[in-house]
Tab-separated table of C-alpha atoms in Angstrom:
chain	number	residue	atom	x	y	z
A	651	MET	CA	99.417	42.951	-20.188
A	652	LYS	CA	97.498	39.947	-21.720
A	653	ARG	CA	93.854	40.203	-22.023
A	654	LYS	CA	91.940	37.493	-19.980
A	655	ILE	CA	89.408	35.487	-21.912
A	656	LEU	CA	86.975	33.144	-20.204
A	657	ILE	CA	85.361	30.333	-22.343
A	658	ILE	CA	82.114	28.699	-21.213
A	659	ASP	CA	81.255	25.634	-23.106
A	660	ASP	CA	80.428	22.054	-22.155
A	661	ASP	CA	82.294	20.765	-25.202
A	662	ILE	CA	85.689	20.035	-23.820
A	663	ASP	CA	87.330	19.592	-27.290
A	664	LEU	CA	86.103	22.988	-28.444
A	665	CYS	CA	87.362	24.586	-25.293
A	666	VAL	CA	90.768	23.089	-25.668
A	667	LEU	CA	90.979	24.031	-29.400
A	668	LEU	CA	89.911	27.667	-28.703
A	669	GLU	CA	92.272	27.954	-25.765
A	670	ARG	CA	95.194	26.822	-27.878
A	671	PHE	CA	94.224	29.114	-30.879
A	672	LEU	CA	93.594	32.197	-28.659
A	673	THR	CA	96.755	31.586	-26.575
A	674	SER	CA	98.743	31.554	-29.909
A	675	LYS	CA	97.224	34.991	-30.638
A	676	GLY	CA	98.508	36.432	-27.302
A	677	TYR	CA	95.568	36.005	-25.007
A	678	ASP	CA	95.369	34.488	-21.541
A	679	VAL	CA	92.621	31.916	-21.651
A	680	GLU	CA	90.573	30.065	-19.063
A	681	TYR	CA	87.515	27.786	-19.463
A	682	ALA	CA	84.558	26.382	-17.595
A	683	HIS	CA	82.429	23.472	-18.638
A	684	SER	CA	79.207	24.586	-17.296
A	685	GLY	CA	77.231	27.909	-16.833
A	686	LYS	CA	77.289	27.710	-13.104
A	687	LYS	CA	81.130	27.152	-13.040
A	688	GLY	CA	81.587	30.007	-15.587
A	689	LEU	CA	79.520	32.468	-13.542
A	690	ASN	CA	81.449	31.531	-10.372
A	691	ARG	CA	84.787	32.113	-12.148
A	692	PHE	CA	83.620	35.400	-13.584
A	693	ARG	CA	82.628	36.750	-10.104
A	694	THR	CA	86.193	36.202	-8.903
A	695	GLY	CA	87.185	39.052	-11.283
A	696	GLY	CA	89.884	39.751	-13.900
A	697	ILE	CA	88.009	38.599	-16.911
A	698	ASP	CA	88.064	40.915	-20.027
A	699	VAL	CA	85.735	38.992	-22.358
A	700	VAL	CA	83.428	35.990	-21.971
A	701	ILE	CA	82.934	33.659	-24.908
A	702	CYS	CA	79.816	31.453	-24.010
A	703	ASP	CA	78.048	28.797	-25.929
A	704	TYR	CA	74.298	29.263	-26.083
A	705	ARG	CA	73.421	25.725	-25.395
A	706	LEU	CA	74.980	24.436	-22.172
A	707	GLY	CA	74.006	21.403	-20.121
A	708	ASP	CA	72.809	23.245	-16.900
A	709	MET	CA	71.457	26.578	-18.397
A	710	ASP	CA	71.317	28.461	-21.746
A	711	GLY	CA	73.590	31.251	-22.854
A	712	LYS	CA	70.971	34.047	-22.132
A	713	GLU	CA	70.843	33.001	-18.468
A	714	VAL	CA	74.592	33.136	-18.176
A	715	LEU	CA	74.448	36.511	-19.927
A	716	ARG	CA	71.993	37.849	-17.509
A	717	GLY	CA	74.022	36.539	-14.563
A	718	ILE	CA	77.121	38.271	-15.918
A	719	LYS	CA	75.427	41.534	-16.510
A	720	ALA	CA	73.921	41.592	-13.072
A	721	GLU	CA	77.506	41.184	-11.757
A	722	ARG	CA	79.026	43.731	-13.997
A	723	ALA	CA	76.830	45.780	-16.444
A	724	ASP	CA	79.707	46.645	-18.748
A	725	ALA	CA	80.994	43.062	-19.327
A	726	ILE	CA	81.730	42.107	-22.828
A	727	VAL	CA	80.001	38.769	-23.642
A	728	LEU	CA	80.106	36.863	-27.059
A	729	ILE	CA	77.733	34.195	-27.620
A	730	ILE	CA	78.253	31.138	-29.740
A	731	THR	CA	75.123	30.152	-31.643
A	732	GLY	CA	73.954	27.649	-34.338
A	733	TYR	CA	74.840	28.545	-37.914
A	734	SER	CA	71.375	29.626	-38.999
A	735	ASP	CA	69.790	30.393	-35.696
A	736	ILE	CA	69.055	34.041	-36.304
A	737	LYS	CA	66.349	34.027	-33.547
A	738	THR	CA	68.863	33.263	-30.841
A	739	ALA	CA	71.188	35.916	-32.248
A	740	VAL	CA	68.390	38.512	-32.002
A	741	ASP	CA	67.648	37.518	-28.419
A	742	VAL	CA	71.102	37.613	-27.122
A	743	ILE	CA	71.816	41.000	-28.662
A	744	LYS	CA	68.706	42.432	-27.168
A	745	ALA	CA	69.689	40.837	-23.896
A	746	GLY	CA	73.133	42.759	-23.847
A	747	ALA	CA	75.668	40.519	-25.674
A	748	PHE	CA	78.226	42.471	-27.591
A	749	ASP	CA	78.019	40.155	-30.564
A	750	TYR	CA	77.548	36.537	-31.645
A	751	ILE	CA	79.782	33.977	-33.335
A	752	THR	CA	78.269	31.249	-35.498
A	753	LYS	CA	79.107	27.579	-35.639
A	754	PRO	CA	81.245	26.046	-37.257
A	755	LEU	CA	83.734	28.455	-35.729
A	756	ILE	CA	85.969	30.254	-38.343
A	757	PRO	CA	89.210	31.329	-36.684
A	758	ASP	CA	89.305	34.680	-38.504
A	759	GLU	CA	85.804	35.479	-37.479
A	760	VAL	CA	86.593	34.736	-33.799
A	761	ILE	CA	89.606	37.009	-33.938
A	762	ASN	CA	87.734	39.771	-35.717
A	763	VAL	CA	84.725	39.787	-33.331
A	764	LEU	CA	87.136	39.461	-30.373
A	765	THR	CA	89.286	42.412	-31.580
A	766	LYS	CA	86.209	44.467	-32.155
A	767	SER	CA	84.855	43.787	-28.711
A	768	LEU	CA	88.162	44.980	-27.037
A	769	SER	CA	88.687	48.066	-29.247
A	770	GLY	CA	86.248	50.171	-27.301
A	771	SER	CA	83.868	50.214	-30.371
A	772	PRO	CA	80.155	50.906	-29.614
A	773	GLU	CA	77.931	48.013	-29.474
A	774	PRO	CA	76.828	46.933	-32.956
A	775	VAL	CA	73.256	47.744	-34.227
A	776	ALA	CA	71.109	44.581	-33.985
A	777	ASP	CA	69.895	44.678	-37.613
A	778	PHE	CA	71.381	41.256	-38.380
A	779	THR	CA	72.453	42.004	-41.860
A	780	ILE	CA	74.150	39.090	-43.276
A	781	LYS	CA	77.848	39.936	-43.236
A	782	PRO	CA	80.261	38.214	-45.717
A	783	LYS	CA	82.101	36.233	-42.965
A	784	GLU	CA	79.010	35.091	-41.301
A	785	LYS	CA	76.981	34.008	-44.402
A	786	PRO	CA	79.680	33.652	-47.109
A	787	SER	CA	78.917	33.116	-50.719
A	788	ILE	CA	80.161	30.612	-53.174
A	789	THR	CA	83.023	32.251	-55.196
A	790	GLU	CA	85.884	31.324	-57.354
A	791	SER	CA	88.430	32.825	-54.968
A	792	GLY	CA	91.171	30.796	-53.353
A	793	PRO	CA	90.317	28.443	-50.493
A	794	ASN	CA	92.132	30.532	-47.858
A	795	ASP	CA	89.994	33.559	-48.580
A	796	GLN	CA	86.431	32.163	-48.757
A	797	GLU	CA	84.040	29.636	-47.140
A	798	PHE	CA	82.906	28.056	-50.284
A	799	LEU	CA	84.142	27.300	-53.786
A	800	GLN	CA	82.211	27.354	-57.013
A	801	GLY	CA	84.025	24.681	-59.089
A	802	ARG	CA	84.748	24.406	-62.766
A	803	ASP	CA	82.916	21.409	-64.096
A	804	ALA	CA	80.586	21.962	-66.922
A	805	ALA	CA	77.561	20.952	-64.815
A	806	THR	CA	78.684	23.508	-62.237
A	807	GLN	CA	79.063	26.335	-64.795
A	808	GLU	CA	75.493	25.635	-65.958
A	809	LEU	CA	74.224	25.771	-62.464
A	810	TYR	CA	75.883	29.167	-61.760
A	811	SER	CA	74.719	30.549	-65.134
A	812	GLN	CA	71.086	29.868	-63.975
A	813	ILE	CA	71.840	31.485	-60.537
A	814	ALA	CA	73.199	34.579	-62.327
A	815	LEU	CA	69.987	34.771	-64.442
A	816	VAL	CA	67.450	34.439	-61.591
A	817	ALA	CA	69.257	36.126	-58.611
A	818	PRO	CA	68.587	39.763	-59.739
A	819	THR	CA	64.874	39.162	-60.084
A	820	GLN	CA	62.217	38.738	-57.334
A	821	TYR	CA	61.178	35.342	-58.499
A	822	SER	CA	60.420	32.562	-56.017
A	823	VAL	CA	62.866	29.629	-56.666
A	824	ILE	CA	62.644	25.746	-56.054
A	825	LEU	CA	65.958	24.119	-55.556
A	826	TYR	CA	66.113	20.374	-56.263
A	827	GLY	CA	69.020	18.217	-55.095
A	828	GLU	CA	70.233	15.199	-53.021
A	829	SER	CA	71.288	15.670	-49.445
A	830	GLY	CA	74.654	17.383	-49.188
A	831	THR	CA	74.629	19.026	-52.579
A	832	GLY	CA	74.665	22.565	-50.921
A	833	LYS	CA	71.115	23.730	-51.423
A	834	GLU	CA	71.370	26.292	-48.518
A	835	VAL	CA	74.656	27.413	-50.014
A	836	ILE	CA	72.995	28.057	-53.403
A	837	ALA	CA	70.021	29.781	-51.748
A	838	ARG	CA	72.451	32.125	-49.962
A	839	THR	CA	74.262	32.762	-53.152
A	840	ILE	CA	71.025	33.826	-54.887
A	841	HIS	CA	70.278	36.154	-51.933
A	842	ASN	CA	73.916	37.661	-52.042
A	843	GLN	CA	73.562	38.438	-55.722
A	844	SER	CA	70.099	40.004	-55.352
A	845	SER	CA	69.039	43.533	-54.459
A	846	ARG	CA	68.062	42.120	-51.054
A	847	ASN	CA	71.602	41.324	-50.012
A	848	LYS	CA	71.782	44.103	-47.435
A	849	LYS	CA	68.789	42.562	-45.595
A	850	PRO	CA	68.657	39.141	-43.640
A	851	PHE	CA	68.856	35.810	-45.102
A	852	VAL	CA	67.001	33.392	-42.758
A	853	ALA	CA	66.987	29.607	-43.184
A	854	LEU	CA	64.540	27.037	-41.689
A	855	ASP	CA	64.881	23.197	-42.032
A	856	CYS	CA	61.176	22.304	-42.168
A	857	GLY	CA	61.944	18.740	-41.343
A	858	THR	CA	63.239	19.599	-37.866
A	859	ILE	CA	60.208	21.281	-36.563
A	860	SER	CA	57.000	19.693	-35.273
A	861	ARG	CA	53.626	20.265	-36.753
A	862	GLU	CA	52.472	22.110	-33.562
A	863	LEU	CA	55.402	24.580	-33.516
A	864	ALA	CA	55.716	25.200	-37.299
A	865	GLY	CA	53.165	27.976	-37.281
A	866	SER	CA	54.875	29.687	-34.300
A	867	GLU	CA	58.366	29.399	-35.999
A	868	LEU	CA	57.133	30.898	-39.239
A	869	PHE	CA	54.622	33.557	-38.142
A	870	GLY	CA	55.279	34.128	-34.414
A	871	HIS	CA	52.969	33.948	-31.568
A	872	MET	CA	51.417	36.108	-28.813
A	873	LYS	CA	51.981	35.526	-25.088
A	874	GLY	CA	49.504	32.943	-23.638
A	875	SER	CA	48.297	31.832	-27.159
A	876	PHE	CA	49.212	28.213	-26.157
A	877	THR	CA	50.912	26.331	-23.378
A	878	GLY	CA	54.520	27.422	-23.233
A	879	ALA	CA	53.935	30.789	-24.911
A	880	LEU	CA	55.449	32.786	-22.147
A	881	ALA	CA	56.128	35.899	-24.172
A	882	ASP	CA	55.480	37.437	-27.511
A	883	LYS	CA	57.683	36.035	-30.270
A	884	GLU	CA	58.561	37.262	-33.814
A	885	GLY	CA	58.292	34.663	-36.443
A	886	LEU	CA	60.783	34.085	-39.257
A	887	PHE	CA	58.726	36.080	-41.789
A	888	GLU	CA	59.104	39.153	-39.570
A	889	ILE	CA	62.773	38.571	-38.903
A	890	ALA	CA	63.521	38.104	-42.573
A	891	SER	CA	61.350	40.937	-43.973
A	892	GLY	CA	63.112	42.982	-46.602
A	893	GLY	CA	65.366	39.848	-47.306
A	894	THR	CA	65.134	36.193	-48.172
A	895	LEU	CA	63.408	33.238	-46.454
A	896	PHE	CA	64.904	29.809	-47.178
A	897	LEU	CA	62.626	26.870	-46.428
A	898	ASP	CA	64.596	23.569	-46.708
A	899	GLU	CA	62.573	20.367	-47.096
A	900	VAL	CA	59.475	22.311	-47.639
A	901	ALA	CA	57.398	19.210	-48.446
A	902	ASN	CA	57.472	18.251	-44.743
A	903	LEU	CA	55.172	21.120	-43.746
A	904	SER	CA	51.678	19.957	-42.730
A	905	PRO	CA	48.641	20.789	-44.769
A	906	GLU	CA	47.536	23.415	-42.118
A	907	VAL	CA	50.835	25.251	-42.317
A	908	GLN	CA	50.876	25.011	-46.146
A	909	ALA	CA	47.508	26.804	-46.143
A	910	SER	CA	48.673	29.520	-43.780
A	911	LEU	CA	51.855	29.881	-46.002
A	912	LEU	CA	49.739	30.278	-49.183
A	913	ARG	CA	47.677	33.119	-47.411
A	914	VAL	CA	50.808	34.918	-46.290
A	915	ILE	CA	52.376	34.828	-49.719
A	916	GLN	CA	49.193	36.047	-51.403
A	917	GLU	CA	48.299	38.839	-48.847
A	918	ARG	CA	51.832	39.827	-47.855
A	919	PHE	CA	51.192	40.074	-44.288
A	920	VAL	CA	51.202	37.699	-41.248
A	921	LYS	CA	49.225	37.242	-38.099
A	922	ARG	CA	50.967	35.780	-35.198
A	923	VAL	CA	49.404	32.738	-33.537
A	924	GLY	CA	46.834	34.040	-31.067
A	925	GLY	CA	47.029	37.657	-32.494
A	926	ASN	CA	44.731	39.743	-34.603
A	927	ASN	CA	47.067	42.470	-35.987
A	928	ALA	CA	48.160	42.092	-39.571
A	929	ILE	CA	51.930	42.656	-39.818
A	930	PRO	CA	53.158	43.553	-43.343
A	931	VAL	CA	56.115	41.611	-44.764
A	932	ASP	CA	58.219	42.000	-47.910
A	933	ILE	CA	59.999	38.817	-48.549
A	934	ARG	CA	61.497	36.620	-51.224
A	935	ILE	CA	61.052	32.862	-50.728
A	936	ILE	CA	63.464	30.123	-51.851
A	937	VAL	CA	62.432	26.573	-51.041
A	938	ALA	CA	64.348	23.204	-51.439
A	939	SER	CA	63.248	19.620	-51.637
A	940	ASN	CA	64.725	16.216	-52.078
A	941	GLU	CA	61.438	15.106	-53.533
A	942	ASN	CA	59.907	16.513	-56.706
A	943	LEU	CA	57.086	18.802	-55.542
A	944	GLN	CA	55.023	18.292	-58.685
A	945	SER	CA	55.013	14.524	-57.924
A	946	ALA	CA	54.145	15.337	-54.284
A	947	CYS	CA	51.157	17.349	-55.509
A	948	ARG	CA	49.839	14.399	-57.502
A	949	LYS	CA	50.178	12.210	-54.446
A	950	GLY	CA	48.161	14.762	-52.295
A	951	LYS	CA	51.146	15.516	-50.095
A	952	PHE	CA	51.624	19.144	-51.214
A	953	ARG	CA	49.177	21.918	-52.156
A	954	GLU	CA	49.214	22.469	-55.932
A	955	ASP	CA	48.329	26.148	-55.621
A	956	LEU	CA	51.301	26.635	-53.225
A	957	TYR	CA	53.555	24.738	-55.657
A	958	HIS	CA	52.740	27.167	-58.484
A	959	ARG	CA	53.521	30.107	-56.168
A	960	PHE	CA	56.908	28.718	-55.522
A	961	ASN	CA	57.641	27.466	-59.022
A	962	GLU	CA	58.481	30.734	-60.816
A	963	PHE	CA	61.915	29.354	-61.413
A	964	SER	CA	63.432	25.966	-60.490
A	965	ILE	CA	67.042	24.781	-60.397
A	966	ASN	CA	68.395	21.227	-60.169
A	967	LEU	CA	71.647	20.909	-58.200
A	968	PRO	CA	74.052	18.203	-59.784
A	969	PRO	CA	75.276	15.619	-57.338
A	970	LEU	CA	79.129	15.424	-56.926
A	971	ARG	CA	79.307	12.239	-59.066
A	972	LYS	CA	77.981	14.269	-62.015
A	973	ARG	CA	80.687	16.906	-61.627
A	974	ARG	CA	83.730	14.810	-61.025
A	975	ALA	CA	86.170	17.515	-62.584
A	976	ASP	CA	85.450	19.452	-59.386
A	977	ILE	CA	86.663	16.646	-57.036
A	978	PRO	CA	90.355	17.545	-57.240
A	979	LEU	CA	89.550	21.204	-56.748
A	980	PHE	CA	87.255	20.669	-53.725
A	981	ALA	CA	89.783	18.146	-52.242
A	982	GLN	CA	92.450	20.929	-52.084
A	983	PHE	CA	89.887	23.411	-50.929
A	984	PHE	CA	88.692	21.381	-48.077
A	985	LEU	CA	92.299	20.461	-47.161
A	986	ALA	CA	93.383	24.127	-47.037
A	987	LYS	CA	90.409	24.870	-44.777
A	988	THR	CA	90.933	21.979	-42.393
A	989	ASN	CA	94.747	22.743	-42.142
A	990	LYS	CA	93.775	26.197	-41.067
A	991	GLU	CA	91.107	24.902	-38.640
A	992	LEU	CA	93.367	22.287	-37.017
A	993	GLN	CA	96.585	24.315	-37.345
A	994	ARG	CA	98.055	21.593	-39.474
A	995	ASP	CA	100.468	21.674	-42.434
A	996	ILE	CA	99.316	18.600	-44.516
A	997	ASP	CA	100.931	18.867	-47.950
A	998	GLY	CA	98.354	17.174	-50.075
A	999	PHE	CA	96.999	13.755	-51.248
A	1000	GLU	CA	98.813	10.683	-52.410
A	1001	PRO	CA	97.876	9.742	-56.027
A	1002	GLU	CA	96.093	6.651	-54.819
A	1003	VAL	CA	93.915	8.791	-52.566
A	1004	MET	CA	92.859	11.068	-55.334
A	1005	GLU	CA	92.161	8.050	-57.547
A	1006	LYS	CA	89.807	6.718	-54.781
A	1007	PHE	CA	88.004	10.041	-54.544
A	1008	LEU	CA	87.442	10.126	-58.359
A	1009	GLN	CA	86.049	6.554	-58.278
A	1010	TYR	CA	83.792	6.943	-55.360
A	1011	ASN	CA	80.075	7.858	-55.973
A	1012	TRP	CA	79.778	10.292	-52.884
A	1013	PRO	CA	76.248	9.564	-51.943
A	1014	GLY	CA	76.512	12.303	-49.288
A	1015	ASN	CA	77.917	14.666	-51.885
A	1016	LEU	CA	79.928	17.857	-50.792
A	1017	ARG	CA	78.930	17.435	-47.162
A	1018	GLU	CA	80.448	13.854	-47.158
A	1019	PHE	CA	83.528	14.938	-49.068
A	1020	ARG	CA	84.257	17.654	-46.647
A	1021	ASN	CA	83.948	15.356	-43.597
A	1022	VAL	CA	86.137	12.749	-45.296
A	1023	VAL	CA	88.936	15.235	-45.884
A	1024	ARG	CA	88.565	16.657	-42.279
A	1025	ARG	CA	88.784	13.119	-40.909
A	1026	ALA	CA	91.886	12.255	-43.031
A	1027	VAL	CA	93.651	15.412	-41.931
A	1028	LEU	CA	92.964	14.700	-38.323
A	1029	LEU	CA	94.456	11.250	-38.774
A	1030	THR	CA	97.499	12.410	-40.662
A	1031	LYS	CA	100.465	13.688	-38.667
A	1032	ASN	CA	102.499	15.197	-41.506
A	1033	GLY	CA	103.355	14.899	-45.234
A	1034	MET	CA	100.737	13.568	-47.602
A	1035	ILE	CA	97.363	11.975	-46.881
A	1036	ARG	CA	97.619	8.281	-47.633
A	1037	LYS	CA	94.810	5.864	-48.460
A	1038	GLU	CA	95.165	4.097	-45.029
A	1039	VAL	CA	93.200	7.015	-43.430
A	1040	LEU	CA	90.294	6.852	-45.718
A	1041	PRO	CA	86.948	5.310	-44.559
A	1042	TRP	CA	86.015	1.769	-45.373
A	1043	GLU	CA	83.226	2.789	-47.903
A	1044	ILE	CA	85.750	4.740	-50.012
A	1045	MET	CA	88.415	2.104	-49.945
A	1046	TYR	CA	86.007	-0.719	-50.698
A	1047	PRO	CA	83.035	0.750	-52.491
A	1048	GLY	CA	79.990	-1.541	-52.816
A	1049	GLU	CA	80.701	-3.420	-49.607
A	1050	ILE	CA	77.888	-2.322	-47.213
A	1051	MET	CA	78.761	-1.578	-43.645
A	1052	TYR	CA	76.576	-1.130	-40.713
A	1053	PRO	CA	76.903	2.311	-38.998
A	1054	ASP	CA	78.947	0.680	-36.119
A	1055	GLY	CA	81.382	-0.554	-38.634
A	1056	THR	CA	80.212	-4.171	-38.657
A	1057	ASP	CA	80.274	-5.981	-42.023
A	1058	PRO	CA	76.746	-7.445	-42.563
A	1059	ASN	CA	78.253	-10.168	-44.610
A	1060	ILE	CA	80.056	-11.574	-41.632
A	1061	GLN	CA	78.074	-13.555	-39.086
A	1062	THR	CA	79.058	-13.472	-35.403
A	1063	THR	CA	80.724	-16.542	-33.878
A	1064	SER	CA	77.631	-17.196	-31.726
A	1065	VAL	CA	75.673	-17.885	-34.885
A	1066	ILE	CA	78.219	-19.978	-36.798
A	1067	LYS	CA	79.603	-22.054	-33.909
A	1068	PRO	CA	76.718	-24.679	-33.565
A	1069	ALA	CA	76.534	-25.030	-37.311
A	1070	LEU	CA	80.383	-25.871	-37.474
A	1071	ALA	CA	80.126	-28.312	-34.601
A	1072	GLU	CA	77.253	-30.176	-36.325
A	1073	GLU	CA	78.629	-30.222	-39.932
A	1074	LYS	CA	82.351	-31.274	-39.342
A	1075	PRO	CA	82.888	-32.081	-35.612
A	1076	THR	CA	86.191	-34.038	-36.328
A	1077	ASP	CA	87.530	-31.917	-39.207
A	1078	LEU	CA	90.997	-30.708	-37.970
A	1079	LYS	CA	91.410	-28.241	-40.847
A	1080	ASN	CA	87.881	-26.749	-40.201
A	1081	THR	CA	88.516	-26.516	-36.429
A	1082	ALA	CA	91.784	-24.574	-37.025
A	1083	THR	CA	90.176	-22.275	-39.428
A	1084	LYS	CA	87.302	-21.656	-37.048
A	1085	ALA	CA	89.785	-20.953	-34.246
A	1086	GLU	CA	91.554	-18.469	-36.497
A	1087	TYR	CA	88.399	-16.831	-37.453
A	1088	ASP	CA	87.148	-16.583	-33.768
A	1089	MET	CA	90.432	-14.807	-32.957
A	1090	ILE	CA	89.933	-12.390	-35.875
A	1091	MET	CA	86.402	-11.616	-34.743
A	1092	GLN	CA	87.516	-11.132	-31.181
A	1093	VAL	CA	90.214	-8.623	-32.097
A	1094	LEU	CA	87.814	-6.861	-34.459
A	1095	ARG	CA	85.266	-6.375	-31.734
A	1096	GLU	CA	87.982	-5.004	-29.403
A	1097	VAL	CA	88.998	-2.364	-31.858
A	1098	ASN	CA	85.323	-1.604	-32.915
A	1099	PHE	CA	85.863	-3.177	-36.347
A	1100	ASN	CA	88.752	-0.954	-37.283
A	1101	LYS	CA	90.323	-3.289	-39.930
A	1102	THR	CA	93.672	-1.285	-39.857
A	1103	LYS	CA	94.077	-1.714	-36.164
A	1104	ALA	CA	92.990	-5.239	-36.156
A	1105	ALA	CA	95.509	-6.186	-38.862
A	1106	ALA	CA	98.303	-4.454	-36.848
A	1107	ILE	CA	97.388	-6.430	-33.658
A	1108	LEU	CA	97.229	-9.785	-35.613
A	1109	ARG	CA	100.503	-8.947	-37.327
A	1110	ILE	CA	99.092	-9.315	-40.876
A	1111	ASP	CA	98.439	-6.819	-43.603
A	1112	ARG	CA	94.886	-5.719	-44.213
A	1113	LYS	CA	94.600	-7.519	-47.534
A	1114	THR	CA	95.298	-10.768	-45.734
A	1115	LEU	CA	92.832	-9.985	-43.121
A	1116	TYR	CA	90.045	-9.362	-45.770
A	1117	ASN	CA	90.949	-12.482	-47.568
A	1118	LYS	CA	90.828	-14.613	-44.514
A	1119	ILE	CA	87.371	-13.339	-43.565
A	1120	ARG	CA	86.015	-13.750	-47.126
A	1121	ASN	CA	87.583	-17.222	-47.466
A	1122	PHE	CA	85.899	-18.328	-44.278
A	1123	GLU	CA	82.531	-17.009	-45.319
A	1124	SER	CA	82.826	-18.752	-48.769
A	1125	SER	CA	83.653	-22.067	-47.168
A	1126	LYS	CA	80.468	-22.140	-44.929
């Protein structure tokens, strides 16, 4: 008899993908798009395992978990959480969840956790040690086996020689690098190669928390210490004790939090907001910044004494444009992972596509590269990935586009119409050109400025479409 799985998630696409995947593995799957509907379905009976997203539109995963446990205490519930949200994972395990699954969902991880939950194994101990599948490291292994890839470019090899040097020590490390270069990946790699690898790795993006909540996030708080503090809360220093705390974009911390952070590093204990007890912590700190922290010190934006505490060792992560020898390797790596994710069988890349990859400067680095490959696989039905599915910025580098796809070099018809009427009111050739241009712009707006779709509707090739637009602009 097939096991019945109930998925509770307000992301319809995710529900459909999970349903197809789990059905292919022999499970009977249903899904609900809200916590309330999910609870109602569970109460009708027959559900073996519930997979529930923590963040739902009408309630959070912990509320759903409590409702399910009130109905059936031995119910098996798996919670989907954010990739680095260790606090949430702690809370749901304590509340009775069997285990948690991190986003982005990895098919093998989903199956492993699901199999474990149905095997009759005792509930896992909530020590939140970083397991290889949950917090994978960068390795040289094949793309089907690992979450990340090291690369072979000379700049990459130099980077990893520095990692191998500093990882076994207890040094604090500063990582410098552009957005998307993988600073959190490198921090996790240092952790995994250290003697602390059996203890938690906890990451915090300092740019995403407000000044008011930063102290509570880092150091914890006591119930009633401020409005909204409804219960005692562990801070990230306590959660990560024995392991590694990674602070991304550390320069965004306020001067007050910087001062508290310096005190904790010096004294090796924390006091929760509103509390008096000193809680000892043993922690290694790795920080990252897009901005040079020494320069930030000179500008008065960052404490110099805190900078020197962090700066026991620093590593500069090379951008992808400085490690072009890795581009073909990562292209195949991301392709293999996306094929597995989408259950596709795309063969590879046309030579023109790889040439475009090698020519492009990749301002978003590996994050952008991964997203481009995932988009290309989604748009390719079979065979090889062709250049037609690449984004505008890669096909035509140097031509700036607005986020909605609009070309800033093209004025709208509402702007140019009066000018044309005044300059050449009786010019037949100009009137015909303008009418042609108006039609092109109308079609472009209808397809959200997708040039490929517009060219197909107008029954011209894309090169002709671009030439007509540019010729019109140059004639104004």
